[in-house]
């Protein structure tokens, strides 16, 4: 098996000094994720120092480490380990002929990235690479790049941002041939003094790193489409729009429910049409699929294979995975795990789809607060009430301080048959739902990651509640 990196190549890329000859098969900066043959990058953070965990990394099988101070064990000595990781990512990008896709957006990034990987890995016979988890920031992106094998045919990288100018730096590392913006929504709006326009401009930074001849893929139905297009045209040779409206370059012309869930879609790509199934349910997934088709085509992938991959996609932990759980009281219930993140757009889309979920018992919703909304937080949380009322939920458990605004608005419109409560924490919400969930129920759990609602999902799935 060909090594991912040799010590000589790492030293050359990082301008470091190798203590010994070694080769590695993987790269990690978290000592808990180290496996046999990996390279451990000892990063220094505000509250941690990876050098304190070098010994643990070697005990777990690390073949070498990047460090800024000498250690016992094979290593590359550098002046700054964070800069060295950046340099290793750049070197990885430079040594490959792979077609690269960058993905950003307020919602749908991870699902789109995973679907692209499934489509392109299939048609390249296992030669696709993507960023794992949500490694999409200033550390996660160079890490994901450094993990890319040299003979990769397609690379897919998720890029996120909380502030202006973050994507500008990330996309210049990734240097994509095609760049997707899935959707624009008021996520992290509290960090942008000029509101949603600031988010639009920050997301459009992804086009700054496009390779010559590159393609920008933007949402046609967004009210910001024209602003995105004008930004994209500065850097892209091709701009492709996707959506539901007549003018979109890649457009859904027919959508019907699939027999086993999901959607049957007919898409028009201008010079051809494609009929395919999406395993994931919801109009937002139809939109994502159109962006996926546009990107697959832009990098020379196979559209038919992409259609097959979309039909076989299963939910992602924290982003729509469904669990059929056994209840302590007897019977079974369904848990929909949307616990990883939440913003006004994703909340609305998820609650809209929940309306059509078939259920023989009661519909229960645990909704956590949305973070980083700044001065508009009260407005956006209060606005959730209308979507909750339309969702068909029988019981609503709100979690987090900001949900007080939602509760106040809900109390004005709740039917007598709908129950609502307000929990301070994920554990309190779990205790409450454990008392009322019963056979045939369906439970939706969604909220910002900082609330830790994933712990409630884990407890319900494992039966430890």
CSV table of C-alpha atoms in Angstrom, one decimal:
chain,number,residue,atom,x,y,z
A,1,UNK,CA,0.0,0.0,0.0
A,2,UNK,CA,1.4,3.4,-1.0
A,3,UNK,CA,2.1,5.7,1.9
A,4,UNK,CA,0.1,8.9,2.2
A,5,UNK,CA,3.2,10.9,3.2
A,6,UNK,CA,6.8,10.1,3.8
A,7,UNK,CA,8.8,12.0,6.4
A,8,UNK,CA,10.9,13.5,3.6
A,9,UNK,CA,7.8,14.8,1.8
A,10,UNK,CA,6.3,16.2,5.1
A,11,UNK,CA,9.6,17.9,5.9
A,12,UNK,CA,9.8,19.4,2.4
A,13,UNK,CA,6.2,20.6,2.5
A,14,UNK,CA,6.4,22.2,6.0
A,15,UNK,CA,10.1,23.4,5.9
A,16,UNK,CA,10.6,21.2,8.9
A,17,UNK,CA,13.4,18.9,10.1
A,18,UNK,CA,12.8,15.2,10.2
A,19,UNK,CA,14.2,13.3,13.2
A,20,UNK,CA,14.0,10.0,11.4
A,21,UNK,CA,12.7,8.3,8.3
A,22,UNK,CA,9.1,7.2,8.5
A,23,UNK,CA,5.9,7.1,6.5
A,24,UNK,CA,2.2,7.6,7.5
A,25,UNK,CA,-1.1,6.4,6.2
A,26,UNK,CA,-3.3,9.1,7.8
A,27,UNK,CA,-3.3,12.5,9.5
A,28,UNK,CA,-5.0,13.7,12.7
A,29,UNK,CA,-4.8,16.5,15.2
A,30,UNK,CA,-6.9,14.8,17.9
A,31,UNK,CA,-5.0,12.2,19.8
A,32,UNK,CA,-8.2,10.3,20.5
A,33,UNK,CA,-8.6,9.7,16.8
A,34,UNK,CA,-5.1,8.4,16.1
A,35,UNK,CA,-4.9,5.0,14.6
A,36,UNK,CA,-1.9,2.8,13.6
A,37,UNK,CA,0.3,4.5,11.0
A,38,UNK,CA,-1.1,8.0,11.5
A,39,UNK,CA,0.7,11.3,11.6
A,40,UNK,CA,-0.2,13.4,14.7
A,41,UNK,CA,-0.2,17.1,14.4
A,42,UNK,CA,0.4,18.7,17.8
A,43,UNK,CA,-1.6,21.9,17.5
A,44,UNK,CA,-1.6,24.6,20.2
A,45,UNK,CA,-4.9,26.2,21.0
A,46,UNK,CA,-6.2,28.7,23.5
A,47,UNK,CA,-7.1,26.1,26.0
A,48,UNK,CA,-5.0,23.0,24.9
A,49,UNK,CA,-1.6,22.0,23.6
A,50,UNK,CA,-1.3,18.9,21.5
A,51,UNK,CA,2.3,18.5,22.7
A,52,UNK,CA,0.8,17.2,26.0
A,53,UNK,CA,-0.7,14.3,24.1
A,54,UNK,CA,2.2,13.3,21.9
A,55,UNK,CA,2.9,10.3,24.1
A,56,UNK,CA,-0.7,9.2,23.9
A,57,UNK,CA,-0.6,9.5,20.2
A,58,UNK,CA,2.4,7.3,19.9
A,59,UNK,CA,0.8,4.8,22.3
A,60,UNK,CA,-2.2,4.6,19.9
A,61,UNK,CA,0.0,3.8,17.0
A,62,UNK,CA,1.1,7.1,15.5
A,63,UNK,CA,4.0,6.6,13.1
A,64,UNK,CA,5.2,10.2,13.5
A,65,UNK,CA,4.3,13.7,14.6
A,66,UNK,CA,4.6,17.3,13.6
A,67,UNK,CA,5.8,19.3,16.6
A,68,UNK,CA,7.3,22.6,17.5
A,69,UNK,CA,9.5,21.2,20.2
A,70,UNK,CA,11.5,18.0,20.2
A,71,UNK,CA,9.7,14.9,21.5
A,72,UNK,CA,10.6,11.2,22.0
A,73,UNK,CA,9.5,9.4,18.8
A,74,UNK,CA,9.8,10.1,15.1
A,75,UNK,CA,8.8,13.6,14.3
A,76,UNK,CA,9.1,16.7,12.0
A,77,UNK,CA,10.2,19.7,13.9
A,78,UNK,CA,8.7,23.0,12.7
A,79,UNK,CA,8.4,26.6,14.0
A,80,UNK,CA,4.6,26.6,14.1
A,81,UNK,CA,2.4,23.4,13.8
A,82,UNK,CA,-0.7,25.3,12.6
A,83,UNK,CA,1.2,26.8,9.7
A,84,UNK,CA,2.7,23.4,9.1
A,85,UNK,CA,-0.7,21.8,8.7
A,86,UNK,CA,-1.7,24.6,6.3
A,87,UNK,CA,1.5,23.9,4.3
A,88,UNK,CA,0.8,20.2,4.2
A,89,UNK,CA,-2.7,20.8,3.0
A,90,UNK,CA,-1.3,23.1,0.2
A,91,UNK,CA,1.2,20.5,-0.8
A,92,UNK,CA,-1.4,17.8,-1.0
A,93,UNK,CA,-3.6,20.0,-3.2
A,94,UNK,CA,-0.6,20.8,-5.5
A,95,UNK,CA,0.5,17.2,-6.0
A,96,UNK,CA,-2.9,15.9,-7.3
A,97,UNK,CA,-4.7,16.1,-10.6
A,98,UNK,CA,-8.0,15.5,-9.0
A,99,UNK,CA,-11.1,17.5,-9.9
A,100,UNK,CA,-12.0,19.5,-6.8
A,101,UNK,CA,-15.4,20.7,-5.6
A,102,UNK,CA,-15.9,23.2,-2.8
A,103,UNK,CA,-19.2,23.3,-0.9
A,104,UNK,CA,-20.6,26.1,1.3
A,105,UNK,CA,-24.0,27.5,2.3
A,106,UNK,CA,-26.1,28.3,5.3
A,107,UNK,CA,-27.8,25.0,5.2
A,108,UNK,CA,-27.2,21.7,3.4
A,109,UNK,CA,-23.4,21.7,3.2
A,110,UNK,CA,-22.7,18.4,4.8
A,111,UNK,CA,-25.5,16.5,3.1
A,112,UNK,CA,-24.5,17.9,-0.3
A,113,UNK,CA,-20.8,17.0,0.3
A,114,UNK,CA,-21.7,13.4,1.4
A,115,UNK,CA,-24.0,12.9,-1.7
A,116,UNK,CA,-21.3,14.3,-4.0
A,117,UNK,CA,-18.8,11.9,-2.5
A,118,UNK,CA,-21.2,8.9,-2.9
A,119,UNK,CA,-21.8,9.8,-6.5
A,120,UNK,CA,-18.2,10.5,-7.5
A,121,UNK,CA,-16.6,7.6,-5.5
A,122,UNK,CA,-18.9,5.2,-7.3
A,123,UNK,CA,-18.0,6.4,-10.8
A,124,UNK,CA,-14.3,6.7,-10.0
A,125,UNK,CA,-14.2,3.2,-8.5
A,126,UNK,CA,-13.2,4.3,-5.0
A,127,UNK,CA,-10.9,7.2,-6.0
A,128,UNK,CA,-12.9,10.0,-4.4
A,129,UNK,CA,-12.0,11.8,-1.2
A,130,UNK,CA,-14.0,14.2,1.0
A,131,UNK,CA,-13.7,16.1,4.3
A,132,UNK,CA,-15.2,14.0,7.1
A,133,UNK,CA,-17.6,15.1,9.8
A,134,UNK,CA,-17.9,18.9,9.6
A,135,UNK,CA,-14.2,19.6,9.3
A,136,UNK,CA,-14.9,22.8,7.5
A,137,UNK,CA,-12.9,25.5,9.3
A,138,UNK,CA,-9.3,26.9,9.3
A,139,UNK,CA,-8.1,23.6,10.9
A,140,UNK,CA,-10.5,21.1,9.4
A,141,UNK,CA,-10.0,22.1,5.8
A,142,UNK,CA,-6.2,21.8,5.7
A,143,UNK,CA,-6.5,18.6,7.7
A,144,UNK,CA,-8.9,17.2,5.1
A,145,UNK,CA,-6.6,18.3,2.3
A,146,UNK,CA,-3.6,16.6,3.9
A,147,UNK,CA,-5.5,13.4,4.1
A,148,UNK,CA,-6.2,13.3,0.3
A,149,UNK,CA,-4.2,10.5,-1.5
A,150,UNK,CA,-2.2,11.7,-4.4
A,151,UNK,CA,-4.0,9.5,-6.9
A,152,UNK,CA,-7.5,10.9,-6.0
A,153,UNK,CA,-9.8,11.5,-9.0
A,154,UNK,CA,-12.4,13.7,-7.2
A,155,UNK,CA,-12.1,15.7,-4.0
A,156,UNK,CA,-15.0,17.3,-2.2
A,157,UNK,CA,-14.4,19.8,0.6
A,158,UNK,CA,-17.0,21.5,2.8
A,159,UNK,CA,-16.1,25.0,3.8
A,160,UNK,CA,-17.9,27.0,6.6
A,161,UNK,CA,-17.6,30.4,8.0
A,162,UNK,CA,-18.8,32.5,11.0
A,163,UNK,CA,-17.2,35.8,9.9
A,164,UNK,CA,-16.2,37.7,6.7
A,165,UNK,CA,-12.9,36.7,5.0
A,166,UNK,CA,-12.8,33.2,6.5
A,167,UNK,CA,-14.0,31.5,3.3
A,168,UNK,CA,-11.6,33.6,1.2
A,169,UNK,CA,-8.6,32.0,3.0
A,170,UNK,CA,-10.1,28.5,2.9
A,171,UNK,CA,-11.0,28.5,-0.8
A,172,UNK,CA,-7.5,29.5,-1.7
A,173,UNK,CA,-6.3,26.4,0.0
A,174,UNK,CA,-8.9,24.1,-1.7
A,175,UNK,CA,-8.7,25.8,-5.2
A,176,UNK,CA,-11.9,24.1,-6.4
A,177,UNK,CA,-12.8,23.5,-10.1
A,178,UNK,CA,-16.4,23.9,-9.1
A,179,UNK,CA,-17.8,25.8,-6.1
A,180,UNK,CA,-21.4,25.4,-4.7
A,181,UNK,CA,-23.4,27.7,-2.5
A,182,UNK,CA,-26.4,25.5,-1.4
A,183,UNK,CA,-28.5,28.3,0.1
A,184,UNK,CA,-28.3,31.6,1.9
A,185,UNK,CA,-30.0,32.0,5.3
A,186,UNK,CA,-29.5,34.2,8.4
A,187,UNK,CA,-27.1,31.8,10.1
A,188,UNK,CA,-24.5,33.6,12.2
A,189,UNK,CA,-26.2,36.8,11.3
A,190,UNK,CA,-25.2,38.3,14.7
A,191,UNK,CA,-21.6,38.4,13.4
A,192,UNK,CA,-22.5,40.5,10.4
A,193,UNK,CA,-23.4,44.2,11.0
A,194,UNK,CA,-24.9,44.6,7.6
A,195,UNK,CA,-27.2,41.5,8.1
A,196,UNK,CA,-28.0,39.0,5.4
A,197,UNK,CA,-26.2,40.9,2.6
A,198,UNK,CA,-23.0,40.5,4.7
A,199,UNK,CA,-23.6,36.7,4.8
A,200,UNK,CA,-24.2,36.7,1.0
A,201,UNK,CA,-20.9,38.4,0.4
A,202,UNK,CA,-19.0,36.2,2.8
A,203,UNK,CA,-20.4,33.0,1.2
A,204,UNK,CA,-19.5,34.3,-2.3
A,205,UNK,CA,-15.9,34.4,-1.1
A,206,UNK,CA,-15.8,30.7,-2.1
A,207,UNK,CA,-15.5,31.8,-5.7
A,208,UNK,CA,-12.2,33.6,-5.1
A,209,UNK,CA,-10.2,30.4,-5.1
A,210,UNK,CA,-11.7,28.9,-8.3
A,211,UNK,CA,-9.3,27.4,-10.7
A,212,UNK,CA,-9.1,28.8,-14.3
A,213,UNK,CA,-12.1,27.6,-16.2
A,214,UNK,CA,-13.9,27.0,-13.0
A,215,UNK,CA,-17.7,26.8,-12.4
A,216,UNK,CA,-19.8,28.6,-9.8
A,217,UNK,CA,-23.1,26.9,-8.8
A,218,UNK,CA,-25.6,29.2,-7.1
A,219,UNK,CA,-29.3,29.0,-6.0
A,220,UNK,CA,-31.5,30.6,-8.6
A,221,UNK,CA,-34.5,30.9,-6.3
A,222,UNK,CA,-32.6,32.9,-3.7
A,223,UNK,CA,-33.5,36.6,-3.5
A,224,UNK,CA,-29.8,37.1,-3.5
A,225,UNK,CA,-29.2,35.3,-6.8
A,226,UNK,CA,-28.2,38.3,-8.8
A,227,UNK,CA,-25.7,39.5,-6.1
A,228,UNK,CA,-24.2,36.0,-6.0
A,229,UNK,CA,-24.0,35.9,-9.8
A,230,UNK,CA,-22.2,39.3,-10.0
A,231,UNK,CA,-19.7,38.1,-7.4
A,232,UNK,CA,-19.2,34.7,-9.1
A,233,UNK,CA,-18.6,36.3,-12.6
A,234,UNK,CA,-15.5,37.9,-11.3
A,235,UNK,CA,-13.8,34.6,-10.8
A,236,UNK,CA,-15.7,31.9,-12.6
A,237,UNK,CA,-15.7,31.1,-16.3
A,238,UNK,CA,-19.1,29.4,-15.9
A,239,UNK,CA,-22.0,30.3,-13.7
A,240,UNK,CA,-24.8,27.7,-13.3
A,241,UNK,CA,-28.0,28.3,-11.4
A,242,UNK,CA,-30.2,25.6,-9.8
A,243,UNK,CA,-33.7,25.7,-8.5
A,244,UNK,CA,-37.4,25.3,-9.1
A,245,UNK,CA,-38.2,28.5,-11.0
A,246,UNK,CA,-38.4,28.6,-14.8
A,247,UNK,CA,-35.1,30.5,-15.3
A,248,UNK,CA,-32.8,28.0,-13.5
A,249,UNK,CA,-30.2,26.3,-15.6
A,250,UNK,CA,-30.7,23.0,-13.6
A,251,UNK,CA,-34.4,22.9,-12.7
A,252,UNK,CA,-36.8,20.4,-11.1
A,253,UNK,CA,-39.7,20.2,-13.5
A,254,UNK,CA,-41.6,17.4,-11.7
A,255,UNK,CA,-41.5,16.2,-8.1
A,256,UNK,CA,-43.7,13.4,-6.7
A,257,UNK,CA,-43.5,11.4,-3.4
A,258,UNK,CA,-41.5,8.2,-3.7
A,259,UNK,CA,-43.3,5.0,-2.7
A,260,UNK,CA,-40.8,4.3,0.1
A,261,UNK,CA,-40.3,7.9,1.1
A,262,UNK,CA,-38.2,10.6,-0.4
A,263,UNK,CA,-39.0,12.0,-3.8
A,264,UNK,CA,-39.1,11.1,-7.5
A,265,UNK,CA,-37.6,14.0,-9.5
A,266,UNK,CA,-37.4,14.9,-13.1
A,267,UNK,CA,-34.7,17.5,-13.7
A,268,UNK,CA,-34.0,19.6,-16.7
A,269,UNK,CA,-30.3,20.3,-17.3
A,270,UNK,CA,-30.8,22.4,-20.4
A,271,UNK,CA,-29.7,19.9,-23.1
A,272,UNK,CA,-30.9,16.8,-21.3
A,273,UNK,CA,-33.3,15.5,-18.7
A,274,UNK,CA,-32.8,13.1,-15.8
A,275,UNK,CA,-35.3,11.2,-13.8
A,276,UNK,CA,-34.0,10.0,-10.4
A,277,UNK,CA,-35.0,9.1,-6.8
A,278,UNK,CA,-33.9,10.9,-3.7
A,279,UNK,CA,-33.9,8.7,-0.6
A,280,UNK,CA,-33.9,11.8,1.7
A,281,UNK,CA,-37.3,13.5,2.1
A,282,UNK,CA,-38.1,17.2,1.8
A,283,UNK,CA,-38.0,19.9,-0.8
A,284,UNK,CA,-34.7,21.2,0.5
A,285,UNK,CA,-33.1,17.8,-0.5
A,286,UNK,CA,-34.6,18.2,-4.0
A,287,UNK,CA,-32.8,21.6,-4.2
A,288,UNK,CA,-29.6,20.1,-2.9
A,289,UNK,CA,-29.8,17.3,-5.6
A,290,UNK,CA,-30.0,19.9,-8.4
A,291,UNK,CA,-26.7,21.5,-7.1
A,292,UNK,CA,-25.2,18.0,-6.9
A,293,UNK,CA,-26.1,17.2,-10.5
A,294,UNK,CA,-24.7,20.6,-11.7
A,295,UNK,CA,-21.4,19.9,-9.9
A,296,UNK,CA,-21.1,16.3,-11.0
A,297,UNK,CA,-21.5,17.4,-14.6
A,298,UNK,CA,-19.1,20.3,-14.2
A,299,UNK,CA,-16.2,18.0,-13.1
A,300,UNK,CA,-16.9,15.3,-15.6
A,301,UNK,CA,-18.6,12.8,-13.4
A,302,UNK,CA,-21.4,10.5,-14.4
A,303,UNK,CA,-25.0,11.8,-14.0
A,304,UNK,CA,-26.6,8.4,-14.0
A,305,UNK,CA,-24.3,7.2,-11.2
A,306,UNK,CA,-25.2,10.4,-9.3
A,307,UNK,CA,-28.8,9.5,-9.6
A,308,UNK,CA,-28.2,6.0,-8.2
A,309,UNK,CA,-26.2,7.5,-5.3
A,310,UNK,CA,-29.0,9.9,-4.4
A,311,UNK,CA,-31.4,7.0,-4.3
A,312,UNK,CA,-29.3,5.1,-1.8
A,313,UNK,CA,-28.3,8.0,0.5
A,314,UNK,CA,-29.2,7.5,4.1
A,315,UNK,CA,-29.5,10.1,6.8
A,316,UNK,CA,-26.4,11.6,8.5
A,317,UNK,CA,-26.0,11.6,12.3
A,318,UNK,CA,-27.3,15.0,13.5
A,319,UNK,CA,-28.7,15.9,10.1
A,320,UNK,CA,-31.7,13.7,9.5
A,321,UNK,CA,-30.8,10.2,10.4
A,322,UNK,CA,-33.8,8.2,11.5
A,323,UNK,CA,-33.8,5.7,14.3
A,324,UNK,CA,-36.4,3.1,15.1
A,325,UNK,CA,-36.1,2.7,18.9
A,326,UNK,CA,-37.4,0.2,21.4
A,327,UNK,CA,-39.2,1.8,24.3
A,328,UNK,CA,-38.9,0.8,27.9
A,329,UNK,CA,-42.7,0.9,28.1
A,330,UNK,CA,-43.0,-1.5,25.2
A,331,UNK,CA,-43.4,-0.8,21.5
A,332,UNK,CA,-41.3,1.3,19.1
A,333,UNK,CA,-41.0,4.9,18.1
A,334,UNK,CA,-39.2,6.8,15.4
A,335,UNK,CA,-36.5,9.4,16.3
A,336,UNK,CA,-35.4,11.9,13.6
A,337,UNK,CA,-32.0,13.3,14.6
A,338,UNK,CA,-31.5,16.9,13.4
A,339,UNK,CA,-29.5,17.7,16.5
A,340,UNK,CA,-26.3,19.0,15.0
A,341,UNK,CA,-27.3,22.5,14.0
A,342,UNK,CA,-30.2,24.9,13.5
A,343,UNK,CA,-30.9,28.3,11.9
A,344,UNK,CA,-34.1,29.9,10.8
A,345,UNK,CA,-34.0,28.4,7.3
A,346,UNK,CA,-33.2,24.8,8.4
A,347,UNK,CA,-35.8,25.0,11.2
A,348,UNK,CA,-38.5,26.1,8.7
A,349,UNK,CA,-37.6,23.4,6.2
A,350,UNK,CA,-37.5,20.6,8.8
A,351,UNK,CA,-40.8,21.6,10.4
A,352,UNK,CA,-42.5,21.9,7.0
A,353,UNK,CA,-41.5,18.4,6.1
A,354,UNK,CA,-42.5,17.1,9.6
A,355,UNK,CA,-46.1,18.0,8.6
A,356,UNK,CA,-46.2,15.2,6.0
A,357,UNK,CA,-44.6,12.6,8.2
A,358,UNK,CA,-46.9,9.6,8.6
A,359,UNK,CA,-47.6,8.7,12.2
A,360,UNK,CA,-49.8,6.2,14.0
A,361,UNK,CA,-49.1,7.8,17.4
A,362,UNK,CA,-48.4,11.3,18.5
A,363,UNK,CA,-46.0,13.7,16.9
A,364,UNK,CA,-43.4,15.2,19.4
A,365,UNK,CA,-40.9,17.9,18.7
A,366,UNK,CA,-37.9,18.9,20.8
A,367,UNK,CA,-36.6,22.2,19.5
A,368,UNK,CA,-33.4,23.8,20.8
A,369,UNK,CA,-32.5,27.5,20.5
A,370,UNK,CA,-30.6,28.9,17.5
A,371,UNK,CA,-27.2,30.5,18.1
A,372,UNK,CA,-25.4,33.5,16.7
A,373,UNK,CA,-28.5,35.5,15.6
A,374,UNK,CA,-27.4,38.6,17.5
A,375,UNK,CA,-29.9,41.4,17.9
A,376,UNK,CA,-32.4,39.6,15.7
A,377,UNK,CA,-32.5,36.5,17.9
A,378,UNK,CA,-35.8,37.4,19.6
A,379,UNK,CA,-37.4,38.0,16.2
A,380,UNK,CA,-36.3,34.7,14.6
A,381,UNK,CA,-37.2,32.7,17.7
A,382,UNK,CA,-40.6,34.2,17.9
A,383,UNK,CA,-41.1,33.5,14.2
A,384,UNK,CA,-40.6,29.8,14.8
A,385,UNK,CA,-44.0,29.7,16.4
A,386,UNK,CA,-45.9,29.8,13.1
A,387,UNK,CA,-43.9,26.9,11.7
A,388,UNK,CA,-44.4,24.9,14.8
A,389,UNK,CA,-48.2,25.4,14.7
A,390,UNK,CA,-48.3,24.3,11.1
A,391,UNK,CA,-46.1,21.2,11.7
A,392,UNK,CA,-48.8,19.0,13.1
A,393,UNK,CA,-46.9,18.4,16.4
A,394,UNK,CA,-49.0,17.2,19.3
A,395,UNK,CA,-46.3,18.0,21.9
A,396,UNK,CA,-43.6,20.7,21.7
A,397,UNK,CA,-40.7,20.8,24.1
A,398,UNK,CA,-38.6,23.9,23.7
A,399,UNK,CA,-35.0,24.0,25.0
A,400,UNK,CA,-32.8,26.9,25.9
A,401,UNK,CA,-33.1,30.5,27.1
A,402,UNK,CA,-33.8,32.1,23.7
A,403,UNK,CA,-36.8,29.8,23.2
A,404,UNK,CA,-38.7,31.9,25.7
A,405,UNK,CA,-39.6,34.1,22.8
A,406,UNK,CA,-40.9,31.1,20.9
A,407,UNK,CA,-42.9,30.0,23.9
A,408,UNK,CA,-44.5,33.4,24.4
A,409,UNK,CA,-45.6,33.5,20.8
A,410,UNK,CA,-46.8,29.9,20.8
A,411,UNK,CA,-49.0,30.5,23.8
A,412,UNK,CA,-51.1,32.9,21.8
A,413,UNK,CA,-51.9,30.4,19.1
A,414,UNK,CA,-51.8,26.9,20.6
A,415,UNK,CA,-54.9,24.7,20.2
A,416,UNK,CA,-56.2,23.1,23.4
A,417,UNK,CA,-55.0,19.7,22.2
A,418,UNK,CA,-51.4,20.8,21.7
A,419,UNK,CA,-49.0,20.6,24.7
A,420,UNK,CA,-46.0,22.8,25.2
A,421,UNK,CA,-43.3,23.0,27.8
A,422,UNK,CA,-39.9,24.8,28.1
A,423,UNK,CA,-36.8,23.0,29.3
A,424,UNK,CA,-33.6,24.5,30.4
A,425,UNK,CA,-31.3,21.8,29.1
A,426,UNK,CA,-31.1,18.7,26.9
A,427,UNK,CA,-31.2,16.4,29.9
A,428,UNK,CA,-34.3,18.1,31.2
A,429,UNK,CA,-36.0,17.7,27.8
A,430,UNK,CA,-34.9,14.0,27.7
A,431,UNK,CA,-36.5,13.4,31.1
A,432,UNK,CA,-39.7,15.0,29.9
A,433,UNK,CA,-40.0,13.2,26.6
A,434,UNK,CA,-39.1,9.8,28.3
A,435,UNK,CA,-42.3,10.1,30.3
A,436,UNK,CA,-44.6,10.6,27.4
A,437,UNK,CA,-43.2,8.8,24.3
A,438,UNK,CA,-45.1,5.7,23.4
A,439,UNK,CA,-45.6,3.1,20.7
A,440,UNK,CA,-46.1,4.5,17.2
A,441,UNK,CA,-44.9,8.0,18.1
A,442,UNK,CA,-42.5,10.0,16.0
A,443,UNK,CA,-40.0,12.4,17.6
A,444,UNK,CA,-38.1,15.2,15.9
A,445,UNK,CA,-35.1,16.6,17.7
A,446,UNK,CA,-33.5,19.7,16.3
A,447,UNK,CA,-31.4,22.6,17.7
A,448,UNK,CA,-28.0,24.3,17.7
A,449,UNK,CA,-25.1,22.0,18.5
A,450,UNK,CA,-24.1,23.9,21.7
A,451,UNK,CA,-27.2,22.7,23.4
A,452,UNK,CA,-26.0,19.1,23.3
A,453,UNK,CA,-29.3,17.6,22.0
A,454,UNK,CA,-27.3,14.8,20.4
A,455,UNK,CA,-27.0,13.4,24.0
A,456,UNK,CA,-30.7,13.0,24.1
A,457,UNK,CA,-30.7,11.2,20.8
A,458,UNK,CA,-27.9,8.9,22.0
A,459,UNK,CA,-29.8,8.1,25.2
A,460,UNK,CA,-33.0,7.3,23.4
A,461,UNK,CA,-31.3,5.1,20.8
A,462,UNK,CA,-29.3,3.2,23.4
A,463,UNK,CA,-32.2,2.9,25.7
A,464,UNK,CA,-30.2,4.6,28.5
A,465,UNK,CA,-32.8,7.2,29.5
